[in-house]
C-alpha cells in the first residue's frame, strides 16, 4: 500500500503533503496516516488503516519475504488477521485509494488557495 495502495493517500505522499499544507509541519508516513484518521471523515478510515497496516507489516519483514507476502494478502490463507488486507479485492482497495487521493488533492488545493488570500 505504501507503494501499492495508499501511500499516496494518507502518506507517500498525499496525506503527508496535505498535513504540511494544513499545519506547516512535516510528519512521518505513520504520522500522516494518523492525521488522516483524525482529520478526514470516517468513510476514509479504512483506506488509512489499510495503509498503516501495510506500513507496519513492511517494517516487520525483510524485503524479499515482504514481496511474497504481498502476493497473498488477499487470499484467505493467513491465520494472522493483522496481515490480511482490510479489502476483499485489490480492485476495491484501488477504488478507495483513487477516491481518497482525489479528496486529498482537492482539499490541498482548497488549503493552498485559502493561504494565498
XYZ file of N, CA and C in Angstrom:
351
model
N 0.827 -1.165 0.000
C 0.000 0.000 0.000
C 0.867 1.222 0.000
N 1.879 1.182 0.746
C 2.715 2.379 0.715
C 2.985 2.688 -0.719
N 3.523 1.719 -1.384
C 3.661 1.876 -2.797
C 2.391 1.478 -3.511
N 1.832 0.350 -3.140
C 0.741 -0.180 -3.938
C -0.616 0.389 -3.586
N -0.848 0.710 -2.346
C -2.198 1.179 -2.048
C -2.189 2.640 -1.768
N -1.693 2.947 -0.731
C -2.168 4.139 -0.139
C -1.164 5.178 0.039
N -0.063 4.852 -0.092
C 0.796 5.932 0.260
C 1.164 6.723 -0.944
N 0.186 6.973 -1.558
C -0.253 8.267 -1.970
C -1.179 8.736 -0.876
N -2.386 8.322 -0.821
C -3.159 8.691 0.341
C -2.526 8.086 1.546
N -2.938 8.070 2.596
C -2.587 9.034 3.563
C -1.173 9.537 3.509
N -0.212 8.827 2.929
C 1.105 9.396 3.064
C 1.886 9.588 1.797
N 2.476 8.668 1.189
C 3.577 8.919 0.268
C 3.134 9.483 -1.046
N 2.608 10.545 -1.206
C 2.583 11.422 -0.067
C 1.377 12.330 -0.180
N 0.230 11.776 -0.291
C -0.981 12.582 -0.290
C -1.246 13.181 1.068
N -1.380 12.341 2.097
C -1.684 12.835 3.434
C -0.561 13.628 4.042
N 0.668 13.243 3.764
C 1.807 13.984 4.308
C 1.871 15.391 3.758
N 1.671 15.533 2.478
C 1.677 16.874 1.879
C 0.484 17.680 2.352
N -0.664 17.034 2.457
C -1.849 17.727 2.945
C -1.618 18.166 4.385
N -0.992 17.311 5.194
C -0.646 17.645 6.576
C 0.241 18.883 6.601
N 1.255 18.911 5.743
C 2.175 20.041 5.705
C 1.459 21.325 5.301
N 0.605 21.245 4.289
C -0.156 22.432 3.892
C -1.063 22.925 5.020
N -1.701 21.998 5.720
C -2.661 22.364 6.753
C -1.995 22.862 8.029
N -0.827 22.297 8.376
C -0.220 22.603 9.677
C 1.079 23.390 9.592
N 1.739 23.330 8.440
C 3.046 23.964 8.317
C 4.172 23.095 8.839
N 3.863 21.899 9.310
C 4.864 20.968 9.840
C 5.095 19.828 8.859
N 6.094 19.020 9.183
C 6.398 17.815 8.406
C 6.177 16.631 9.332
N 5.658 15.536 8.766
C 5.400 14.351 9.588
C 5.893 13.102 8.865
N 5.929 12.013 9.598
C 6.299 10.717 9.038
C 5.115 10.124 8.288
N 5.326 8.984 7.630
C 4.220 8.287 6.973
C 3.199 7.816 8.005
N 3.684 7.310 9.129
C 2.756 6.924 10.195
C 1.992 8.138 10.706
N 2.692 9.246 10.870
C 2.052 10.479 11.316
C 0.991 10.947 10.332
N 1.283 10.834 9.035
C 0.308 11.217 8.011
C -0.916 10.308 8.064
N -0.697 9.028 8.323
C -1.824 8.098 8.451
C -2.682 8.427 9.655
N -2.038 8.721 10.785
C -2.797 9.104 11.984
C -3.550 10.419 11.750
N -2.895 11.351 11.067
C -3.541 12.626 10.731
C -4.780 12.386 9.877
N -4.663 11.490 8.898
C -5.815 11.169 8.040
C -6.967 10.612 8.879
N -6.658 9.754 9.841
C -7.698 9.186 10.697
C -8.361 10.247 11.572
N -7.589 11.238 11.990
C -8.112 12.294 12.855
C -8.849 13.377 12.067
N -8.484 13.557 10.797
C -8.943 14.715 10.043
C -10.061 14.414 9.061
N -9.951 13.301 8.359
C -10.904 13.000 7.299
C -12.093 12.219 7.846
N -13.230 12.309 7.188
C -14.433 11.600 7.648
C -14.217 10.088 7.754
N -15.048 9.470 8.559
C -14.935 8.033 8.824
C -14.973 7.192 7.550
N -15.605 7.673 6.519
C -15.675 6.949 5.250
C -14.281 6.597 4.734
N -13.257 7.379 5.113
C -11.885 7.191 4.615
C -10.987 6.460 5.603
N -11.504 6.081 6.747
C -10.661 5.446 7.761
C -10.144 4.082 7.319
N -10.931 3.347 6.562
C -10.468 2.022 6.148
C -9.225 2.134 5.266
N -9.213 3.094 4.345
C -8.057 3.233 3.470
C -6.836 3.696 4.277
N -7.044 4.561 5.258
C -5.937 4.993 6.117
C -5.447 3.831 6.987
N -6.380 3.083 7.558
C -5.996 1.912 8.358
C -5.254 0.880 7.518
N -5.688 0.691 6.284
C -5.016 -0.261 5.380
C -3.587 0.194 5.101
N -3.410 1.469 4.858
C -2.065 1.988 4.605
C -1.176 1.820 5.828
N -1.709 2.115 7.002
C -0.932 1.934 8.232
C -0.618 0.459 8.459
N -1.583 -0.413 8.170
C -1.358 -1.856 8.328
C -0.209 -2.314 7.449
N -0.221 -1.887 6.205
C 0.837 -2.290 5.279
C 2.170 -1.682 5.691
N 2.157 -0.449 6.103
C 3.387 0.220 6.551
C 4.004 -0.556 7.708
N 3.204 -0.914 8.665
C 3.714 -1.638 9.835
C 4.180 -3.034 9.463
N 3.466 -3.700 8.575
C 3.865 -5.044 8.134
C 5.157 -4.985 7.335
N 5.336 -3.952 6.516
C 6.563 -3.807 5.726
C 7.779 -3.621 6.607
N 7.617 -2.915 7.707
C 8.743 -2.704 8.617
C 9.087 -3.977 9.370
N 8.129 -4.892 9.473
C 8.312 -6.087 10.283
C 8.942 -7.250 9.529
N 9.117 -7.131 8.219
C 9.661 -8.273 7.485
C 10.672 -7.809 6.440
N 11.638 -8.678 6.131
C 12.631 -8.341 5.117
C 11.987 -8.115 3.745
N 12.686 -7.443 2.887
C 12.152 -7.032 1.595
C 11.665 -8.205 0.753
N 12.466 -9.233 0.543
C 12.080 -10.343 -0.322
C 10.862 -11.085 0.210
N 10.840 -11.349 1.502
C 9.679 -12.041 2.049
C 8.456 -11.130 2.041
N 8.673 -9.825 2.132
C 7.568 -8.880 2.050
C 6.894 -8.920 0.694
N 7.683 -9.073 -0.361
C 7.121 -9.155 -1.713
C 6.245 -10.392 -1.834
N 6.737 -11.516 -1.342
C 5.953 -12.753 -1.411
C 4.677 -12.626 -0.579
N 4.786 -12.009 0.583
C 3.611 -11.843 1.438
C 2.572 -10.939 0.770
N 3.026 -9.912 0.066
C 2.097 -9.015 -0.623
C 1.254 -9.758 -1.654
N 1.814 -10.796 -2.235
C 1.082 -11.554 -3.244
C -0.068 -12.343 -2.649
N 0.002 -12.628 -1.363
C -1.020 -13.466 -0.737
C -1.943 -12.707 0.213
N -1.793 -11.411 0.333
C -2.566 -10.698 1.349
C -4.069 -10.703 1.105
N -4.486 -10.976 -0.116
C -5.919 -11.017 -0.407
C -6.468 -12.438 -0.361
N -5.607 -13.405 -0.163
C -6.052 -14.801 -0.099
C -6.370 -15.173 1.342
N -7.350 -16.010 1.557
C -7.712 -16.403 2.924
C -6.797 -17.500 3.470
N -5.513 -17.401 3.193
C -4.565 -18.425 3.620
C -3.954 -18.120 4.975
N -3.924 -16.893 5.340
C -3.239 -16.483 6.565
C -4.141 -16.625 7.786
N -3.544 -17.067 8.849
C -4.271 -17.112 10.107
C -4.185 -15.767 10.816
N -3.173 -14.986 10.515
C -2.936 -13.717 11.206
C -3.779 -12.616 10.577
N -4.774 -12.161 11.284
C -5.709 -11.158 10.762
C -5.018 -9.836 10.454
N -4.039 -9.438 11.259
C -3.414 -8.141 11.052
C -2.573 -8.090 9.785
N -2.299 -9.223 9.181
C -1.527 -9.239 7.941
C -2.405 -9.349 6.711
N -3.705 -9.529 6.894
C -4.627 -9.623 5.761
C -5.173 -8.250 5.427
N -5.419 -8.047 4.169
C -5.969 -6.778 3.723
C -7.334 -6.513 4.351
N -7.626 -5.258 4.562
C -8.947 -4.854 5.035
C -9.953 -4.839 3.891
N -9.462 -5.072 2.673
C -10.303 -5.086 1.473
C -10.431 -6.503 0.953
N -11.570 -6.799 0.349
C -11.788 -8.137 -0.209
C -11.000 -8.350 -1.488
N -10.786 -7.285 -2.265
C -10.078 -7.413 -3.539
C -9.126 -6.238 -3.737
N -8.097 -6.440 -4.536
C -7.203 -5.310 -4.863
C -7.958 -4.195 -5.585
N -8.957 -4.550 -6.368
C -9.718 -3.543 -7.100
C -10.504 -2.632 -6.153
N -11.056 -3.212 -5.102
C -11.796 -2.411 -4.119
C -10.850 -1.450 -3.410
N -9.668 -1.944 -3.072
C -8.675 -1.083 -2.423
C -8.247 0.021 -3.374
N -8.003 -0.330 -4.623
C -7.589 0.655 -5.623
C -8.655 1.734 -5.787
N -9.911 1.323 -5.847
C -11.008 2.285 -5.992
C -11.004 3.285 -4.843
N -10.871 2.796 -3.607
C -10.854 3.694 -2.452
C -9.608 4.574 -2.435
N -8.473 4.009 -2.803
C -7.236 4.795 -2.826
C -7.359 5.948 -3.810
N -7.861 5.658 -4.999
C -8.005 6.713 -6.005
C -9.018 7.773 -5.569
N -10.112 7.348 -4.972
C -11.118 8.306 -4.499
C -10.565 9.148 -3.351
N -9.804 8.510 -2.459
C -9.205 9.256 -1.352
C -8.150 10.227 -1.872
N -7.357 9.791 -2.833
C -6.350 10.680 -3.425
C -7.019 11.906 -4.030
N -8.133 11.708 -4.712
C -8.866 12.824 -5.288
C -9.331 13.781 -4.190
N -9.854 13.240 -3.098
C -10.278 14.063 -1.974
C -9.113 14.860 -1.397
N -7.985 14.195 -1.185
C -6.809 14.843 -0.595
C -6.300 15.956 -1.506
N -6.233 15.693 -2.802
C -5.756 16.703 -3.753
C -6.706 17.900 -3.781
N -7.991 17.636 -3.820
C -8.984 18.713 -3.821
C -8.863 19.544 -2.548
N -8.716 18.881 -1.407
C -8.581 19.584 -0.137
C -7.281 20.380 -0.077
N -6.205 19.819 -0.616
C -4.925 20.533 -0.642
C -5.031 21.804 -1.480
N -5.733 21.722 -2.601
C -5.951 22.921 -3.422
C -6.745 23.970 -2.643
N -7.752 23.528 -1.917
C -8.556 24.451 -1.116
C -7.686 25.147 -0.068
N -6.856 24.384 0.623
C -5.975 24.943 1.656
C -4.991 25.930 1.027
N -4.425 25.545 -0.102
C -3.448 26.410 -0.766
C -4.082 27.726 -1.215
N -5.278 27.638 -1.804
C -5.966 28.865 -2.255
C -6.283 29.771 -1.056
N -6.727 29.181 0.033
C -7.061 29.967 1.217
C -5.811 30.639 1.802
N -4.679 29.958 1.750
C -3.432 30.526 2.280
C -2.924 31.685 1.438
N -3.241 31.679 0.161
C -2.766 32.737 -0.741
C -3.568 34.014 -0.577
N -4.753 33.946 -0.001
C -5.616 35.137 0.129
C -5.139 36.051 1.214
